[in-house]
Amino acid sequence: SGGGGGSGGDKKRTASSRNAPPPGARFVTLGGHVIHGTPRSWTVSVALPGSIIANHSNKELRTYLAGQIARSLAIYQVDEVVVFDDHLHSSGGPGASTSDRKFDPNIFLARILQYVETPQYLRRTLFPQHPDLKFAGLLNPLDAPHHMRAQERGAFREGVVVD
């Protein structure tokens, strides 16, 4: 049926198609294990120092780096991220500007990761305007399984109840 060879090729294709995700599947778990609607029995956690953000000089680059980190975490299906303070960032010495003294890279990274993880249709409701989110428009959207598209149907959809 279209291409390649004899029955050996067909047998090989059939064996690999057993592990292939169904059409329209959004992701495959690590290690090539395909799980269709079944929760994993393990949790993937990553601990990140907030100081990795502090190495960049402006918020635009910091935001972009945080977005790239979020993208990597989504690709590898990380369930939990812990941002810890390793005390390696400078909190601003006597010559630092007021905004540099107030900047906390741990909170900045956590806020950006939370923002990116939130489905796009809920962001305005859950995140008021904040200086840390000034360059949030630079962030690439994640194609996370819980970020349903407008045309997708499911048993439930994440939402917010407001008064």
PDB file of C-alpha atoms in Angstrom:
ATOM      1  CA  SER A   1       0.000   0.000   0.000  1.00  0.00           C
ATOM      2  CA  GLY A   2       2.072   2.824  -1.279  1.00  0.00           C
ATOM      3  CA  GLY A   3       5.755   2.686  -0.855  1.00  0.00           C
ATOM      4  CA  GLY A   4       8.359   0.467   0.366  1.00  0.00           C
ATOM      5  CA  GLY A   5       8.706  -3.155  -0.121  1.00  0.00           C
ATOM      6  CA  GLY A   6       7.366  -6.483   0.898  1.00  0.00           C
ATOM      7  CA  SER A   7       5.672  -7.943   3.895  1.00  0.00           C
ATOM      8  CA  GLY A   8       8.681  -7.301   6.154  1.00  0.00           C
ATOM      9  CA  GLY A   9       8.187  -3.557   5.754  1.00  0.00           C
ATOM     10  CA  ASP A  10       4.459  -3.863   6.436  1.00  0.00           C
ATOM     11  CA  LYS A  11       5.146  -5.865   9.585  1.00  0.00           C
ATOM     12  CA  LYS A  12       7.620  -3.251  10.779  1.00  0.00           C
ATOM     13  CA  ARG A  13       5.183  -0.403  10.157  1.00  0.00           C
ATOM     14  CA  THR A  14       2.429  -2.231  12.031  1.00  0.00           C
ATOM     15  CA  ALA A  15       4.657  -2.802  15.056  1.00  0.00           C
ATOM     16  CA  SER A  16       5.686   0.855  15.238  1.00  0.00           C
ATOM     17  CA  SER A  17       2.125   2.058  14.722  1.00  0.00           C
ATOM     18  CA  ARG A  18       1.108   0.306  17.947  1.00  0.00           C
ATOM     19  CA  ASN A  19       3.257   2.802  19.855  1.00  0.00           C
ATOM     20  CA  ALA A  20       2.243   5.815  17.772  1.00  0.00           C
ATOM     21  CA  PRO A  21      -0.210   8.276  19.268  1.00  0.00           C
ATOM     22  CA  PRO A  22      -3.663   8.373  17.720  1.00  0.00           C
ATOM     23  CA  PRO A  23      -4.381  11.145  15.193  1.00  0.00           C
ATOM     24  CA  GLY A  24      -4.978  14.382  17.036  1.00  0.00           C
ATOM     25  CA  ALA A  25      -3.071  13.342  20.175  1.00  0.00           C
ATOM     26  CA  ARG A  26      -1.392  16.320  21.767  1.00  0.00           C
ATOM     27  CA  PHE A  27       1.736  14.769  23.326  1.00  0.00           C
ATOM     28  CA  VAL A  28       3.641  11.593  24.115  1.00  0.00           C
ATOM     29  CA  THR A  29       5.272  10.919  27.470  1.00  0.00           C
ATOM     30  CA  LEU A  30       9.021  10.694  27.958  1.00  0.00           C
ATOM     31  CA  GLY A  31      10.845   7.506  27.118  1.00  0.00           C
ATOM     32  CA  GLY A  32       8.520   6.711  24.228  1.00  0.00           C
ATOM     33  CA  HIS A  33       5.757   5.419  26.516  1.00  0.00           C
ATOM     34  CA  VAL A  34       2.432   6.387  25.042  1.00  0.00           C
ATOM     35  CA  ILE A  35      -0.339   6.915  27.547  1.00  0.00           C
ATOM     36  CA  HIS A  36      -3.806   7.625  26.178  1.00  0.00           C
ATOM     37  CA  GLY A  37      -5.886   9.342  28.857  1.00  0.00           C
ATOM     38  CA  THR A  38      -4.169   7.466  31.687  1.00  0.00           C
ATOM     39  CA  PRO A  39      -2.430   9.476  34.405  1.00  0.00           C
ATOM     40  CA  ARG A  40       1.225   8.744  35.085  1.00  0.00           C
ATOM     41  CA  SER A  41       2.153   7.034  38.317  1.00  0.00           C
ATOM     42  CA  TRP A  42       5.141   9.372  38.817  1.00  0.00           C
ATOM     43  CA  THR A  43       5.736  13.108  39.025  1.00  0.00           C
ATOM     44  CA  VAL A  44       8.442  14.989  37.179  1.00  0.00           C
ATOM     45  CA  SER A  45       9.747  17.882  39.284  1.00  0.00           C
ATOM     46  CA  VAL A  46      12.425  20.451  38.496  1.00  0.00           C
ATOM     47  CA  ALA A  47      14.121  22.885  40.878  1.00  0.00           C
ATOM     48  CA  LEU A  48      15.425  26.096  39.319  1.00  0.00           C
ATOM     49  CA  PRO A  49      17.468  28.858  40.944  1.00  0.00           C
ATOM     50  CA  GLY A  50      15.953  32.284  40.429  1.00  0.00           C
ATOM     51  CA  SER A  51      19.411  33.686  39.800  1.00  0.00           C
ATOM     52  CA  ILE A  52      19.419  32.354  36.224  1.00  0.00           C
ATOM     53  CA  ILE A  53      17.088  35.232  35.385  1.00  0.00           C
ATOM     54  CA  ALA A  54      19.200  37.837  37.194  1.00  0.00           C
ATOM     55  CA  ASN A  55      22.110  37.485  34.751  1.00  0.00           C
ATOM     56  CA  HIS A  56      20.285  39.503  32.074  1.00  0.00           C
ATOM     57  CA  SER A  57      20.337  43.263  32.178  1.00  0.00           C
ATOM     58  CA  ASN A  58      16.769  44.124  31.222  1.00  0.00           C
ATOM     59  CA  LYS A  59      13.277  42.738  31.756  1.00  0.00           C
ATOM     60  CA  GLU A  60      12.751  42.048  28.074  1.00  0.00           C
ATOM     61  CA  LEU A  61      15.584  39.497  27.995  1.00  0.00           C
ATOM     62  CA  ARG A  62      14.584  38.110  31.384  1.00  0.00           C
ATOM     63  CA  THR A  63      11.026  37.585  30.170  1.00  0.00           C
ATOM     64  CA  TYR A  64      12.216  35.879  26.983  1.00  0.00           C
ATOM     65  CA  LEU A  65      14.523  33.558  28.959  1.00  0.00           C
ATOM     66  CA  ALA A  66      11.711  32.662  31.371  1.00  0.00           C
ATOM     67  CA  GLY A  67       9.499  31.874  28.362  1.00  0.00           C
ATOM     68  CA  GLN A  68      12.141  29.584  26.881  1.00  0.00           C
ATOM     69  CA  ILE A  69      12.471  27.821  30.228  1.00  0.00           C
ATOM     70  CA  ALA A  70       8.679  27.385  30.348  1.00  0.00           C
ATOM     71  CA  ARG A  71       8.700  25.983  26.829  1.00  0.00           C
ATOM     72  CA  SER A  72      11.377  23.419  27.729  1.00  0.00           C
ATOM     73  CA  LEU A  73       9.480  22.405  30.845  1.00  0.00           C
ATOM     74  CA  ALA A  74       6.301  21.919  28.807  1.00  0.00           C
ATOM     75  CA  ILE A  75       8.072  19.860  26.138  1.00  0.00           C
ATOM     76  CA  TYR A  76       9.421  17.481  28.783  1.00  0.00           C
ATOM     77  CA  GLN A  77       6.066  17.414  30.576  1.00  0.00           C
ATOM     78  CA  VAL A  78       7.365  18.636  33.904  1.00  0.00           C
ATOM     79  CA  ASP A  79       4.589  18.498  36.495  1.00  0.00           C
ATOM     80  CA  GLU A  80       6.093  20.705  39.179  1.00  0.00           C
ATOM     81  CA  VAL A  81       8.608  23.551  39.219  1.00  0.00           C
ATOM     82  CA  VAL A  82      10.282  24.787  42.384  1.00  0.00           C
ATOM     83  CA  VAL A  83      12.003  28.166  42.132  1.00  0.00           C
ATOM     84  CA  PHE A  84      14.516  28.487  44.949  1.00  0.00           C
ATOM     85  CA  ASP A  85      16.685  31.338  46.182  1.00  0.00           C
ATOM     86  CA  ASP A  86      20.371  30.468  45.898  1.00  0.00           C
ATOM     87  CA  HIS A  87      21.437  33.953  47.079  1.00  0.00           C
ATOM     88  CA  LEU A  88      23.654  34.428  44.019  1.00  0.00           C
ATOM     89  CA  HIS A  89      21.830  37.411  42.548  1.00  0.00           C
ATOM     90  CA  SER A  90      22.858  40.888  43.539  1.00  0.00           C
ATOM     91  CA  SER A  91      20.133  42.741  45.363  1.00  0.00           C
ATOM     92  CA  GLY A  92      21.716  46.019  44.400  1.00  0.00           C
ATOM     93  CA  GLY A  93      24.531  47.749  46.156  1.00  0.00           C
ATOM     94  CA  PRO A  94      24.904  51.418  47.001  1.00  0.00           C
ATOM     95  CA  GLY A  95      25.118  52.373  43.294  1.00  0.00           C
ATOM     96  CA  ALA A  96      22.127  50.329  42.150  1.00  0.00           C
ATOM     97  CA  SER A  97      18.924  52.001  41.015  1.00  0.00           C
ATOM     98  CA  THR A  98      15.771  51.725  43.098  1.00  0.00           C
ATOM     99  CA  SER A  99      14.175  49.323  40.602  1.00  0.00           C
ATOM    100  CA  ASP A 100      17.243  47.013  40.752  1.00  0.00           C
ATOM    101  CA  ARG A 101      17.091  46.901  44.538  1.00  0.00           C
ATOM    102  CA  LYS A 102      13.412  45.914  44.421  1.00  0.00           C
ATOM    103  CA  PHE A 103      13.856  43.265  41.703  1.00  0.00           C
ATOM    104  CA  ASP A 104      13.573  39.714  43.012  1.00  0.00           C
ATOM    105  CA  PRO A 105      14.465  37.198  40.279  1.00  0.00           C
ATOM    106  CA  ASN A 106      12.799  34.338  42.185  1.00  0.00           C
ATOM    107  CA  ILE A 107       9.411  36.044  42.237  1.00  0.00           C
ATOM    108  CA  PHE A 108       9.857  37.262  38.659  1.00  0.00           C
ATOM    109  CA  LEU A 109      10.583  33.756  37.334  1.00  0.00           C
ATOM    110  CA  ALA A 110       7.730  32.213  39.327  1.00  0.00           C
ATOM    111  CA  ARG A 111       5.277  34.872  38.102  1.00  0.00           C
ATOM    112  CA  ILE A 112       6.251  34.415  34.445  1.00  0.00           C
ATOM    113  CA  LEU A 113       6.043  30.614  34.707  1.00  0.00           C
ATOM    114  CA  GLN A 114       2.592  30.857  36.312  1.00  0.00           C
ATOM    115  CA  TYR A 115       1.458  33.283  33.628  1.00  0.00           C
ATOM    116  CA  VAL A 116       2.609  31.056  30.755  1.00  0.00           C
ATOM    117  CA  GLU A 117       1.091  27.967  32.373  1.00  0.00           C
ATOM    118  CA  THR A 118      -2.326  29.631  32.577  1.00  0.00           C
ATOM    119  CA  PRO A 119      -4.561  29.102  29.522  1.00  0.00           C
ATOM    120  CA  GLN A 120      -4.679  32.251  27.388  1.00  0.00           C
ATOM    121  CA  TYR A 121      -8.411  32.832  27.822  1.00  0.00           C
ATOM    122  CA  LEU A 122      -7.955  33.072  31.624  1.00  0.00           C
ATOM    123  CA  ARG A 123      -4.888  35.302  31.833  1.00  0.00           C
ATOM    124  CA  ARG A 124      -6.612  38.686  31.959  1.00  0.00           C
ATOM    125  CA  THR A 125      -8.915  37.472  34.697  1.00  0.00           C
ATOM    126  CA  LEU A 126      -6.227  35.876  36.865  1.00  0.00           C
ATOM    127  CA  PHE A 127      -3.306  38.261  36.320  1.00  0.00           C
ATOM    128  CA  PRO A 128      -3.788  41.971  36.939  1.00  0.00           C
ATOM    129  CA  GLN A 129      -1.361  44.337  35.241  1.00  0.00           C
ATOM    130  CA  HIS A 130       2.067  44.062  36.823  1.00  0.00           C
ATOM    131  CA  PRO A 131       5.497  45.468  35.875  1.00  0.00           C
ATOM    132  CA  ASP A 132       6.901  41.918  35.673  1.00  0.00           C
ATOM    133  CA  LEU A 133       4.397  41.135  32.911  1.00  0.00           C
ATOM    134  CA  LYS A 134       5.237  44.199  30.812  1.00  0.00           C
ATOM    135  CA  PHE A 135       6.880  42.073  28.098  1.00  0.00           C
ATOM    136  CA  ALA A 136       4.544  39.075  28.386  1.00  0.00           C
ATOM    137  CA  GLY A 137       3.580  39.615  24.744  1.00  0.00           C
ATOM    138  CA  LEU A 138       7.005  38.248  23.788  1.00  0.00           C
ATOM    139  CA  LEU A 139       6.199  34.869  25.317  1.00  0.00           C
ATOM    140  CA  ASN A 140       5.407  32.055  22.924  1.00  0.00           C
ATOM    141  CA  PRO A 141       2.165  30.221  23.706  1.00  0.00           C
ATOM    142  CA  LEU A 142       2.542  26.703  25.083  1.00  0.00           C
ATOM    143  CA  ASP A 143       0.701  23.817  23.502  1.00  0.00           C
ATOM    144  CA  ALA A 144       0.027  22.223  26.876  1.00  0.00           C
ATOM    145  CA  PRO A 145      -2.629  19.494  27.114  1.00  0.00           C
ATOM    146  CA  HIS A 146      -4.779  21.569  29.479  1.00  0.00           C
ATOM    147  CA  HIS A 147      -4.694  24.609  27.156  1.00  0.00           C
ATOM    148  CA  MET A 148      -7.721  23.702  25.098  1.00  0.00           C
ATOM    149  CA  ARG A 149      -8.285  25.479  21.828  1.00  0.00           C
ATOM    150  CA  ALA A 150     -11.594  27.198  21.072  1.00  0.00           C
ATOM    151  CA  GLN A 151     -12.763  24.435  18.708  1.00  0.00           C
ATOM    152  CA  GLU A 152     -11.824  21.566  21.059  1.00  0.00           C
ATOM    153  CA  ARG A 153     -14.421  19.797  23.142  1.00  0.00           C
ATOM    154  CA  GLY A 154     -13.762  17.918  26.346  1.00  0.00           C
ATOM    155  CA  ALA A 155     -15.396  16.677  29.505  1.00  0.00           C
ATOM    156  CA  PHE A 156     -14.439  19.921  31.231  1.00  0.00           C
ATOM    157  CA  ARG A 157     -12.592  23.185  30.649  1.00  0.00           C
ATOM    158  CA  GLU A 158     -10.642  25.245  33.158  1.00  0.00           C
ATOM    159  CA  GLY A 159     -12.455  28.407  34.181  1.00  0.00           C
ATOM    160  CA  VAL A 160     -12.867  31.114  36.774  1.00  0.00           C
ATOM    161  CA  VAL A 161     -16.034  32.129  38.603  1.00  0.00           C
ATOM    162  CA  VAL A 162     -16.228  35.893  39.156  1.00  0.00           C
ATOM    163  CA  ASP A 163     -18.789  37.885  41.060  1.00  0.00           C
TER     164      ASP A 163
END
